Coordinates of N, CA and C in Angstrom, one line a residue:
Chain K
X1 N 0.8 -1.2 0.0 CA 0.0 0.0 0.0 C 0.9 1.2 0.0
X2 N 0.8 2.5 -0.7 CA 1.6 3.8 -0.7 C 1.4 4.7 0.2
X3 N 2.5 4.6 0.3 CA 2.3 5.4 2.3 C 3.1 6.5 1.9
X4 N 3.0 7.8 2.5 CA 3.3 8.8 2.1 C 3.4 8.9 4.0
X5 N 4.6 9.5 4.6 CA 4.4 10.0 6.2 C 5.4 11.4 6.6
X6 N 4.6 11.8 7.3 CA 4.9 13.5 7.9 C 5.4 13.0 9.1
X7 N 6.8 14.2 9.5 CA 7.2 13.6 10.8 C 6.4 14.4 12.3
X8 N 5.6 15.1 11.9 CA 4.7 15.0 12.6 C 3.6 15.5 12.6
X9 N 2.4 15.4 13.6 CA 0.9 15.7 12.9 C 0.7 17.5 13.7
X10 N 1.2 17.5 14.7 CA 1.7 18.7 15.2 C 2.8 19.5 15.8
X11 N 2.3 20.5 15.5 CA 3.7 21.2 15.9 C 4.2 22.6 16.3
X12 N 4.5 23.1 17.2 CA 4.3 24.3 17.7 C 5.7 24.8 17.9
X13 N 6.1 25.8 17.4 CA 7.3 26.3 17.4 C 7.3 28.6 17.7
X14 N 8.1 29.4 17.7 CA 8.4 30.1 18.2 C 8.8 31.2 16.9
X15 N 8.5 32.3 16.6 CA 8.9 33.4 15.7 C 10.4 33.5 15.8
X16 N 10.9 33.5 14.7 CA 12.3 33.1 14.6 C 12.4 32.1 14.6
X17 N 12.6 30.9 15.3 CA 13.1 29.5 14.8 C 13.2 29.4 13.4
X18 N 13.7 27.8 13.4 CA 14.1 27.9 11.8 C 13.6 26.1 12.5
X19 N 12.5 25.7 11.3 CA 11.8 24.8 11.3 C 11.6 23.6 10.2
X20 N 12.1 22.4 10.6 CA 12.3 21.7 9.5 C 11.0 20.7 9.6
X21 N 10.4 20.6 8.1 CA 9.4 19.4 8.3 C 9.7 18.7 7.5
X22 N 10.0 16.9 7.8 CA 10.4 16.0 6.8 C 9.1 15.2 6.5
X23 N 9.5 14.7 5.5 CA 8.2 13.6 4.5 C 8.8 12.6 3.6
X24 N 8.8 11.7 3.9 CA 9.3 10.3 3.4 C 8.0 9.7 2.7
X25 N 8.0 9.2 1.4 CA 7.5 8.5 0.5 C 7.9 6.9 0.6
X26 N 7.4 5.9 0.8 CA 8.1 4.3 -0.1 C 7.8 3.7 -0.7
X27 N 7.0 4.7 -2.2 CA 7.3 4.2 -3.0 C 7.4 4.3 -4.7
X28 N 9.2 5.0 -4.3 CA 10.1 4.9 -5.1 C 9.4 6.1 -6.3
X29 N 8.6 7.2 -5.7 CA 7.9 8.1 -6.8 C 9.6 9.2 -7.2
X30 N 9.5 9.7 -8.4 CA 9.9 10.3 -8.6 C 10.1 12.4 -8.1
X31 N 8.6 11.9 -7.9 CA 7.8 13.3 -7.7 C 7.9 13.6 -6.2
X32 N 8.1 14.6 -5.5 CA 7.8 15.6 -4.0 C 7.4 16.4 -4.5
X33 N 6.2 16.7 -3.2 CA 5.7 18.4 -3.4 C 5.6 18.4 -2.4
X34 N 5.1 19.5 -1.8 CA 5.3 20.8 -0.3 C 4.3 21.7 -0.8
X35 N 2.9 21.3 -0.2 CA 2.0 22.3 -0.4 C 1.4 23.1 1.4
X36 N 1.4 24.3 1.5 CA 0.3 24.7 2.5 C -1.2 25.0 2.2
X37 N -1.9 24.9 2.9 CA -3.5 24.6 3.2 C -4.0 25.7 4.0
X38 N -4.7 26.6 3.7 CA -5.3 27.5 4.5 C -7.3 27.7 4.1
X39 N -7.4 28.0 5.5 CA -8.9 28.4 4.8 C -9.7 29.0 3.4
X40 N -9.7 28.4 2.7 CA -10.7 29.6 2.0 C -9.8 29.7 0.7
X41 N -8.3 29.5 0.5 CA -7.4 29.7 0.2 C -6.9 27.9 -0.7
X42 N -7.7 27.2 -0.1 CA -7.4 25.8 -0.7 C -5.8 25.3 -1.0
X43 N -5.3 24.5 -1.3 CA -4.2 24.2 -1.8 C -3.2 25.2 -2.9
X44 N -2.2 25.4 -2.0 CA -1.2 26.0 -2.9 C 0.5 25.5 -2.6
X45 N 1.2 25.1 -3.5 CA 2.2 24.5 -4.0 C 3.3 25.8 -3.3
X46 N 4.1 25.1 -2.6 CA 5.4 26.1 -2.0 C 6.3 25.2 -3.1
X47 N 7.0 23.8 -3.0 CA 7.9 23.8 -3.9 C 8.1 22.5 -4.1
X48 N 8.5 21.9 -5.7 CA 8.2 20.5 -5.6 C 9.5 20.3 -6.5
X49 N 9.9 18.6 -6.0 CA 11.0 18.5 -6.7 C 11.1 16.9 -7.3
X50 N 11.4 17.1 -9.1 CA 11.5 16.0 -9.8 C 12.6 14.3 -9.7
X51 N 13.5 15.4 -8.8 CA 14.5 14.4 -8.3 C 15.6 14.6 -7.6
X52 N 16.8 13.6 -7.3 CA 17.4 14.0 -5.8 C 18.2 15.4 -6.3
X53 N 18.4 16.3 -5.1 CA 18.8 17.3 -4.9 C 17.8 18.5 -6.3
X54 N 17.4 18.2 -7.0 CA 16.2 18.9 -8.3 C 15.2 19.5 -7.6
X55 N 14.8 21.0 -7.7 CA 13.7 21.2 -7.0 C 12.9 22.4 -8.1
X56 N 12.1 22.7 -8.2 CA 10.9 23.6 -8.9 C 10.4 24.7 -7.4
X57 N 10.3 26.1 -8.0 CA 9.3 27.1 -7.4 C 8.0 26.7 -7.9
X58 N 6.9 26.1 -6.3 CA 5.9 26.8 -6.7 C 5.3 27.9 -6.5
X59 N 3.9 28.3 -6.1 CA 3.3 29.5 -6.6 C 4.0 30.3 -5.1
X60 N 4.4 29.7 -3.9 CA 4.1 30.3 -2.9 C 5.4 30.6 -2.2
X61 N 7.0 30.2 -2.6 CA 7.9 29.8 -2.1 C 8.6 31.0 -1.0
X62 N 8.1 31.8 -1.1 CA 9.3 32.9 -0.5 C 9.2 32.5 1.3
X63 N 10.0 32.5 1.7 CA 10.1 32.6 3.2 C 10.4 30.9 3.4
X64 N 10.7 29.8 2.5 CA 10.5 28.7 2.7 C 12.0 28.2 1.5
X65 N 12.8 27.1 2.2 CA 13.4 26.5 1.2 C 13.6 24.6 1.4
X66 N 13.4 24.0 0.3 CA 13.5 22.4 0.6 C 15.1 22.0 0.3
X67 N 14.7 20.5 0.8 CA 15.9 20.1 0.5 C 15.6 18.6 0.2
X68 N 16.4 17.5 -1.0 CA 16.1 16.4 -1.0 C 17.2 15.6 -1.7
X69 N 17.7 15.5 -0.9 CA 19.0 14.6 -0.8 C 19.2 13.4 -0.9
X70 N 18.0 12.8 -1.0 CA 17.7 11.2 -1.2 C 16.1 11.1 -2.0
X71 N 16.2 10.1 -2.5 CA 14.9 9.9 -3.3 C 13.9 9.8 -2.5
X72 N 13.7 9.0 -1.8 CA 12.8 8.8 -0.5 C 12.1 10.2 0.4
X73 N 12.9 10.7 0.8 CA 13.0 12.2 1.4 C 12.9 13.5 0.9
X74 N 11.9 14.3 1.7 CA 11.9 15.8 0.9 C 11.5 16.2 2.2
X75 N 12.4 17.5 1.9 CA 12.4 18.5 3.4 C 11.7 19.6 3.2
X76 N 11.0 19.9 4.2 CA 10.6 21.6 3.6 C 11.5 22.7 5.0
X77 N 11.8 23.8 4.6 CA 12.7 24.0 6.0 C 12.2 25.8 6.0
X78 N 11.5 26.0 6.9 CA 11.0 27.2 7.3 C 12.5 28.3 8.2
X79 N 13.3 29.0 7.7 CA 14.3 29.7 8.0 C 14.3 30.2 9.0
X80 N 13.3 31.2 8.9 CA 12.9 32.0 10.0 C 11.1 32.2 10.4
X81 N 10.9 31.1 11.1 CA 9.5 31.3 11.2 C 8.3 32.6 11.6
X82 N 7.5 32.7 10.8 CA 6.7 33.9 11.2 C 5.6 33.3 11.5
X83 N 4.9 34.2 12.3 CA 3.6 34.3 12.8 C 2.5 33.4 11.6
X84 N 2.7 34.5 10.2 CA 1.9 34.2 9.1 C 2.2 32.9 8.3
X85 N 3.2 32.0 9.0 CA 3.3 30.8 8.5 C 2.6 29.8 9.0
X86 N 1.8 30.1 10.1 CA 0.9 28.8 11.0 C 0.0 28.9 9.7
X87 N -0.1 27.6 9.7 CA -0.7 26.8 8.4 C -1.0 25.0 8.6
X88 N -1.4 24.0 8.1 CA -1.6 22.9 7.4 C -0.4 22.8 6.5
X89 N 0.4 21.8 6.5 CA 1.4 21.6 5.5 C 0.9 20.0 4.9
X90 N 1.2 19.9 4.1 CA 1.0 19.2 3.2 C 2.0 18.1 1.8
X91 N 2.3 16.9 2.5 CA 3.6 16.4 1.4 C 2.8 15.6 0.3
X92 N 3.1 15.5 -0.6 CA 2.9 14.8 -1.7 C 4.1 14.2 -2.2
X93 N 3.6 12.9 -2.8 CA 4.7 12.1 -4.2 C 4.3 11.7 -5.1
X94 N 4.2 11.5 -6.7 CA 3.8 11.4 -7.1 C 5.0 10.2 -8.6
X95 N 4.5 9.4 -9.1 CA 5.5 8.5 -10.1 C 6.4 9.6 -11.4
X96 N 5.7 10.3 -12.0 CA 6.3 11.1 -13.2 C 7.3 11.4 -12.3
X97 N 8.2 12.0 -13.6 CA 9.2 12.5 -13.5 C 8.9 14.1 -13.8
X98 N 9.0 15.1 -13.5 CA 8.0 15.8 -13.5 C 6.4 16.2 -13.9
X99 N 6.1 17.6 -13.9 CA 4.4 17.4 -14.1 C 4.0 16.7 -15.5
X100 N 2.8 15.9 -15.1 CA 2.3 15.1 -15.9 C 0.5 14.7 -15.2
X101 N -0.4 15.4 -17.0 CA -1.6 15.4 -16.3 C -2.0 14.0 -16.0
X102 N -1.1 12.4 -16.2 CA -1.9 11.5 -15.8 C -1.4 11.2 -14.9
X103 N -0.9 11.6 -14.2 CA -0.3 11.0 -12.8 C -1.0 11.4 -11.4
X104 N -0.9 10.6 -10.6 CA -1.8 11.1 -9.3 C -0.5 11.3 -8.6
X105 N -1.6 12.2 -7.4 CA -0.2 12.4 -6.2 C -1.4 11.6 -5.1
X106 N 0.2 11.6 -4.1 CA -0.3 10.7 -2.9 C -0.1 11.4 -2.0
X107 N -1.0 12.0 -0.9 CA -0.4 12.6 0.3 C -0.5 12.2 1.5
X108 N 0.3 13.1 2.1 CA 0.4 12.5 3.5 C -0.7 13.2 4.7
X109 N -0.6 12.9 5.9 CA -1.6 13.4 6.5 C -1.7 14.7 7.2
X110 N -0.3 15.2 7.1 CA -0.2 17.2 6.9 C 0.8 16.9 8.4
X111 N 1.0 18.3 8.1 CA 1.8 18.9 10.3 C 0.9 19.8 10.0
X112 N 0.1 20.4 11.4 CA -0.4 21.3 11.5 C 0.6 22.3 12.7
X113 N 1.2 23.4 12.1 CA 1.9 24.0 12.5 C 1.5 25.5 12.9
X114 N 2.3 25.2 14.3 CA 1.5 27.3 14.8 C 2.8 27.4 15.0
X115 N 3.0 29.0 14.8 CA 4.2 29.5 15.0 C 3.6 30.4 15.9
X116 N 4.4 30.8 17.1 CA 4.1 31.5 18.1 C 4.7 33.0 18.3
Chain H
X1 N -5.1 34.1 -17.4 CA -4.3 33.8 -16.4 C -5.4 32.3 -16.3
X2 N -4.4 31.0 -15.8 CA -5.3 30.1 -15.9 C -5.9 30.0 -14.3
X3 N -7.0 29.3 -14.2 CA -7.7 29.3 -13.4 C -8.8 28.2 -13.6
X4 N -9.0 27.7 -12.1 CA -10.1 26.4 -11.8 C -10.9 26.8 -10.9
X5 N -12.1 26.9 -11.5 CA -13.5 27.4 -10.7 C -14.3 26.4 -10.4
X6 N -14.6 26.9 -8.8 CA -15.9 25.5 -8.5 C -16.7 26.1 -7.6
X7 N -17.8 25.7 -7.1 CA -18.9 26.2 -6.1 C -18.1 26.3 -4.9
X8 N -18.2 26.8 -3.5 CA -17.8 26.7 -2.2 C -18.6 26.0 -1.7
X9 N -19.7 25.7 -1.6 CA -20.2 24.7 -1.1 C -21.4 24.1 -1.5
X10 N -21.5 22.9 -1.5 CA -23.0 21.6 -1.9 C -23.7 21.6 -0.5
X11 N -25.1 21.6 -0.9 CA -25.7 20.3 0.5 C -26.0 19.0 -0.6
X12 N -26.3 18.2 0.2 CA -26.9 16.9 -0.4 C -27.8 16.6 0.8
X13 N -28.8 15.3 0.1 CA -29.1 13.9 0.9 C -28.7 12.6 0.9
X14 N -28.6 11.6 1.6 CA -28.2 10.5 1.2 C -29.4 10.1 0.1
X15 N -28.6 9.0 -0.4 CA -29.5 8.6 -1.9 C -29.4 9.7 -2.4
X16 N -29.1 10.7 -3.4 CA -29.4 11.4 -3.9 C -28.0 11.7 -4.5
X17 N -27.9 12.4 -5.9 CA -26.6 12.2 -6.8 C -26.5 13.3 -7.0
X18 N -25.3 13.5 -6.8 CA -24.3 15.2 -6.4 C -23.5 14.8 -7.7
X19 N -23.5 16.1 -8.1 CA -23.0 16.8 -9.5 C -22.0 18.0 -9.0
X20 N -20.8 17.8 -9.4 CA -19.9 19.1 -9.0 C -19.4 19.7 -10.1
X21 N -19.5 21.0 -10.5 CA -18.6 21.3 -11.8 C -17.7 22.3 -11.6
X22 N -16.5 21.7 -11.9 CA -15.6 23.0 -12.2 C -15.3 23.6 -13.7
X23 N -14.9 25.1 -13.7 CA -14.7 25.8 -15.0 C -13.3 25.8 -14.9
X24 N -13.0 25.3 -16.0 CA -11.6 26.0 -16.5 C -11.3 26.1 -17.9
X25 N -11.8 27.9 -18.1 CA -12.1 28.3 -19.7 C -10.9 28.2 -20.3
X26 N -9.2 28.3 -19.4 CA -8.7 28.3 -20.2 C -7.7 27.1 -20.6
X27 N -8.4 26.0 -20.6 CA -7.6 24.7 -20.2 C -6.6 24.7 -21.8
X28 N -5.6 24.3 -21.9 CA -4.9 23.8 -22.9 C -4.8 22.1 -23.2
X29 N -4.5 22.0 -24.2 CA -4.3 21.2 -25.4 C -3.8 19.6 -24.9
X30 N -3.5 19.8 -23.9 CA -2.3 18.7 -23.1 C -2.7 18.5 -21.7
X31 N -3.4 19.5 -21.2 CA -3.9 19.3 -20.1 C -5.0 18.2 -19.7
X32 N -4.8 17.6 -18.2 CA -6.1 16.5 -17.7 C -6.3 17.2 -17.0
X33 N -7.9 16.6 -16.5 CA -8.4 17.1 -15.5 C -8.3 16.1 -14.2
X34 N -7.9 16.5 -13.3 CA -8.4 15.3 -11.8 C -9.1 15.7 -11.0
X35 N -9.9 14.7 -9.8 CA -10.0 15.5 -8.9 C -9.9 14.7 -7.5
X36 N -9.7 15.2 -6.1 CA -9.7 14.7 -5.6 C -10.5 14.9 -4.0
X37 N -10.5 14.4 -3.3 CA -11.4 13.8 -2.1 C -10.3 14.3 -1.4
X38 N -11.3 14.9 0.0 CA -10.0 15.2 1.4 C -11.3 15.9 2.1
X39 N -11.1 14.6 3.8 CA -11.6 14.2 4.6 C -11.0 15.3 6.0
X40 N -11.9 15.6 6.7 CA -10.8 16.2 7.5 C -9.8 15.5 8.5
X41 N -8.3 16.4 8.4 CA -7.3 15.3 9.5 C -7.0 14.9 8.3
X42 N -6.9 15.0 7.4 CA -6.1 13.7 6.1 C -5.7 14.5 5.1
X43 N -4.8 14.1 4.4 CA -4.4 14.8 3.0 C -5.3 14.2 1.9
X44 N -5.6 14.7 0.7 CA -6.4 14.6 0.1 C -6.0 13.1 -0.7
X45 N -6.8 12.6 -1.7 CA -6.9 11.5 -1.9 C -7.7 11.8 -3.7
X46 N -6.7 10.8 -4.4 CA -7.2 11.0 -5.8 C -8.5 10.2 -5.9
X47 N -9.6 10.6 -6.9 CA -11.1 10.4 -7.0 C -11.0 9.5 -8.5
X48 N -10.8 10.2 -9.5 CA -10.7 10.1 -10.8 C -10.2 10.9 -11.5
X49 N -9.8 10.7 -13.1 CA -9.0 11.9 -13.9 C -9.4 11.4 -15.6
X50 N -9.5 12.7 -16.0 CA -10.3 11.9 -17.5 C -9.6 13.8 -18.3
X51 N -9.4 13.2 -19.5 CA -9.1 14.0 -20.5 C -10.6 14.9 -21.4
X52 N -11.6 13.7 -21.9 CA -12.6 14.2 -22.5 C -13.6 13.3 -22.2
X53 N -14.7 13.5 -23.1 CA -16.1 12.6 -22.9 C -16.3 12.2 -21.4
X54 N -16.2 10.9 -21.2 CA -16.7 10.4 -19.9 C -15.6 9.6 -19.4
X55 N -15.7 9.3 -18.3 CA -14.9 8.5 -17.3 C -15.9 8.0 -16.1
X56 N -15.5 6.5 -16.0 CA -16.0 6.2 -14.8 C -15.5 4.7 -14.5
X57 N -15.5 5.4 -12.9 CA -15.1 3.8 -11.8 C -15.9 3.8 -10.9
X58 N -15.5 3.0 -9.9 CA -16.1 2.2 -9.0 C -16.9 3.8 -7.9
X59 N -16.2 4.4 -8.1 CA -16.4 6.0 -6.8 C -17.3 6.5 -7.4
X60 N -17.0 7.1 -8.9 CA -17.3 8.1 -9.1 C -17.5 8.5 -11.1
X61 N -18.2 9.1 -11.3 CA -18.3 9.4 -12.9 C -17.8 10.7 -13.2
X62 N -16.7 11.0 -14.3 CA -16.5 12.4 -14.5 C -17.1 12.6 -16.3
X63 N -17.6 13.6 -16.2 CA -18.0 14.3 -17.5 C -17.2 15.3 -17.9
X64 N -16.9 15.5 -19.5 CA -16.2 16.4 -20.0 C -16.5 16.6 -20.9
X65 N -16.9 17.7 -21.3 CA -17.6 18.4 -22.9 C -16.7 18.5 -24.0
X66 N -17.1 18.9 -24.9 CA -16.0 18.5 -26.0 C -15.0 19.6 -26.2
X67 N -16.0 20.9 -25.6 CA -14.9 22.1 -25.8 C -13.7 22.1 -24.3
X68 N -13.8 21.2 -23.4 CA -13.1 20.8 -22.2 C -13.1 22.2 -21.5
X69 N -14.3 23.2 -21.2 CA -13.5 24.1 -20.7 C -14.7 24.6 -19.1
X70 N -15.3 23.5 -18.9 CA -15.6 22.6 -17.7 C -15.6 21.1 -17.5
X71 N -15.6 20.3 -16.6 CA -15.7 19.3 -16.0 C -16.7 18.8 -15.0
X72 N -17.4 17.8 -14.8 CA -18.2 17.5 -13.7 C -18.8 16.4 -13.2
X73 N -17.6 16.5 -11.9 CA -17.8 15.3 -11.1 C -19.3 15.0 -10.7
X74 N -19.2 13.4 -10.9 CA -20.5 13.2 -10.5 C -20.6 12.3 -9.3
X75 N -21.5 12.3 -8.6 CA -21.3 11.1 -7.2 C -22.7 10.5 -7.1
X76 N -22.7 9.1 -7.6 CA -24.0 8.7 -7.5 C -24.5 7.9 -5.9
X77 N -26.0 8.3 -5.6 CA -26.2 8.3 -4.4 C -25.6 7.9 -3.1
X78 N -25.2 9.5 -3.0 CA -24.4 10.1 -1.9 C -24.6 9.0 -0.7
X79 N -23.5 9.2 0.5 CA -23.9 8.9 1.6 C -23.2 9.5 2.5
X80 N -23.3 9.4 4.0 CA -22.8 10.4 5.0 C -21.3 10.4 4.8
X81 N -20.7 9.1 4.9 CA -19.6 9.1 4.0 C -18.7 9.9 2.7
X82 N -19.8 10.5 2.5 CA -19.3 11.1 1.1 C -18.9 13.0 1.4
X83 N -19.3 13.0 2.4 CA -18.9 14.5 3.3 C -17.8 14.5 3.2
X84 N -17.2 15.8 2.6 CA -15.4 15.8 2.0 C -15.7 17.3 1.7
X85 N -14.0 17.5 1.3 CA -13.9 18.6 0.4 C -13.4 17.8 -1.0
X86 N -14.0 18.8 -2.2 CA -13.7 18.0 -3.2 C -12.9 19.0 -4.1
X87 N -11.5 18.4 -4.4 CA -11.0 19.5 -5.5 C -10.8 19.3 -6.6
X88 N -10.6 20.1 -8.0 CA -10.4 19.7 -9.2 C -9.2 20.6 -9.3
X89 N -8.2 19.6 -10.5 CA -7.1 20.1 -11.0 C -6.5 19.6 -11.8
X90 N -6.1 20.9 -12.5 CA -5.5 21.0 -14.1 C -4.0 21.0 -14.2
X91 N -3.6 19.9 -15.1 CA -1.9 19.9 -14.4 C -1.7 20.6 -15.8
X92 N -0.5 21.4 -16.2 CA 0.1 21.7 -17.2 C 1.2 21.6 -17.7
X93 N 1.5 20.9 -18.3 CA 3.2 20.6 -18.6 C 3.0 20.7 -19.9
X94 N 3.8 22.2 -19.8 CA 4.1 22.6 -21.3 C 5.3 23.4 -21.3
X95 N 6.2 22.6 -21.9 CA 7.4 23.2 -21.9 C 7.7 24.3 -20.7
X96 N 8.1 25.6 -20.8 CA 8.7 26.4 -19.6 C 7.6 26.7 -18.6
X97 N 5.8 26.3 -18.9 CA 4.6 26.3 -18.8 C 4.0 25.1 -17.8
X98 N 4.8 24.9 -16.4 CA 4.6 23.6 -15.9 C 3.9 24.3 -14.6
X99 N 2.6 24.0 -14.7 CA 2.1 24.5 -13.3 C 0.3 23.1 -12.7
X100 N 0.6 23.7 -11.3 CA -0.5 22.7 -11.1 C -1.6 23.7 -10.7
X101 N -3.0 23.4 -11.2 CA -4.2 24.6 -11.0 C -5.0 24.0 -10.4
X102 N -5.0 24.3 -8.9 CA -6.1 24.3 -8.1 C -7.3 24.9 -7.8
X103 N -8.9 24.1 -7.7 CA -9.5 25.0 -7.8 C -9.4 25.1 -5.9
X104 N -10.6 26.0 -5.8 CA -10.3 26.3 -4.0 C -11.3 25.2 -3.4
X105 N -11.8 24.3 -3.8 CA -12.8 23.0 -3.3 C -13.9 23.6 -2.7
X106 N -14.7 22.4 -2.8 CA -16.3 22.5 -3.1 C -16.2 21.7 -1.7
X107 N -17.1 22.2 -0.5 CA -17.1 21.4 0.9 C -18.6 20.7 0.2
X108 N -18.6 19.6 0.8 CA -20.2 18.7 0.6 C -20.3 18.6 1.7
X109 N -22.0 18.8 1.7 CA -22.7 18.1 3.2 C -23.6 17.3 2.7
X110 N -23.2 16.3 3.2 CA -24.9 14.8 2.8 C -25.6 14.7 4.0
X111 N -26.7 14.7 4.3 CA -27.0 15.3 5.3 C -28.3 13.8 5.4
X112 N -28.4 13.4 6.6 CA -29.5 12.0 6.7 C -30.5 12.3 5.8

């Protein structure tokens, strides 16, 4: 079964910190994404990446950078966290090797993150 | 500018067949449509995906007109179960032109 997993379901961190959320995939997709989730606002893509160390801007990236150093693994890594970053995060994987309309993504079950 | 349009929100009843449609006038040439299911507490979950005419499985039926420039999920008699957010999306991979278009999801309520 394709299990997509967040390392954690919550999470509460401090204005300024610098915040890493990992997301492991197994199985063997080519595809990561790093989406946040806000009300009203629906799904929007911070940054996705086709393959190891390969990454794509999406629509939302500033204040955020990934990392993915192994196939398996995609990091999303919050620098300096702000207030306006408490959000729903959101990992995806998906088989293509970049975007492709037949491909599904698989996601995981989010971090829900407040920054304080 | 592209863009995926859908209602904010459905009611339903159980038994009863919910129709969702999203617009996207300006879909291109290469583009599918998907859409997907998300429950709350869960990341979303793929439903079905169809390029033109009709599509259907075991969940769910999608419709797509010939000029492709809506789509519409169909859910044959609903059940409490079927309470979600539902979203549609247009992938585009076109050369320097690679973007994913979300619409902002349609909440359903099936309601006894």
């Amino acid at each position: 079964d394709v299990k997509v997993t967040q390392s954690s379901r919550y999470l509460v961190k401090r204005t300024g910190e610098k915040v890493f959320l990992e997301c492991v995939q197994d199985m063997d997709h080519e595809n990561m994404f790093w989406y946040r989730q806000d009300p009203g606002l629906g799904l929007r893509l911070i940054y996705f990446s086709y393959d190891v160390k390969m990454k794509e801007k999406g629509d939302i990236p500033e204040g955020y950078s990934v990392s993915r150093e192994k196939k398996e693994r995609f990091s999303l890594i919050l620098e300096s966290a702000s207030t306006n970053q408490t959000s729903m995060y959101l990992c995806a994987s998906s088989f293509s090797v970049g975007l492709s309309g037949t491909d599904t993504q698989y996601f995981g079950p989010g971090t829900r993150l407040t920054v304080l | 500018l592209a863009k995926t349009t859908q209602p904010i929100s459905m009611d339903s009843y159980e038994g009863q067949e919910v129709n969702i449609t999203c617009s996207h006038n300006n879909i291109a040439t290469n583009d599918y449509i998907t859409w997907y299911q998300q429950f709350p507490s869960q990341g979303p979950r793929f439903i079905i995906q169809g390029y033109k005419t009709k599509v259907t499985n075991e969940v769910a039926s999608l419709f797509i007109p010939a000029d492709r420039k809506s789509s519409t999920l169909s859910l044959p008699r609903v059940s409490l179960s079927d309470t979600a957010v539902y979203y549609c999306l247009v992938v585009r991979n076109a050369g320097n032109n690679r973007k994913l278009i979300w619409g902002l999801g349609t909440s359903l309520a099936v309601n006894p």
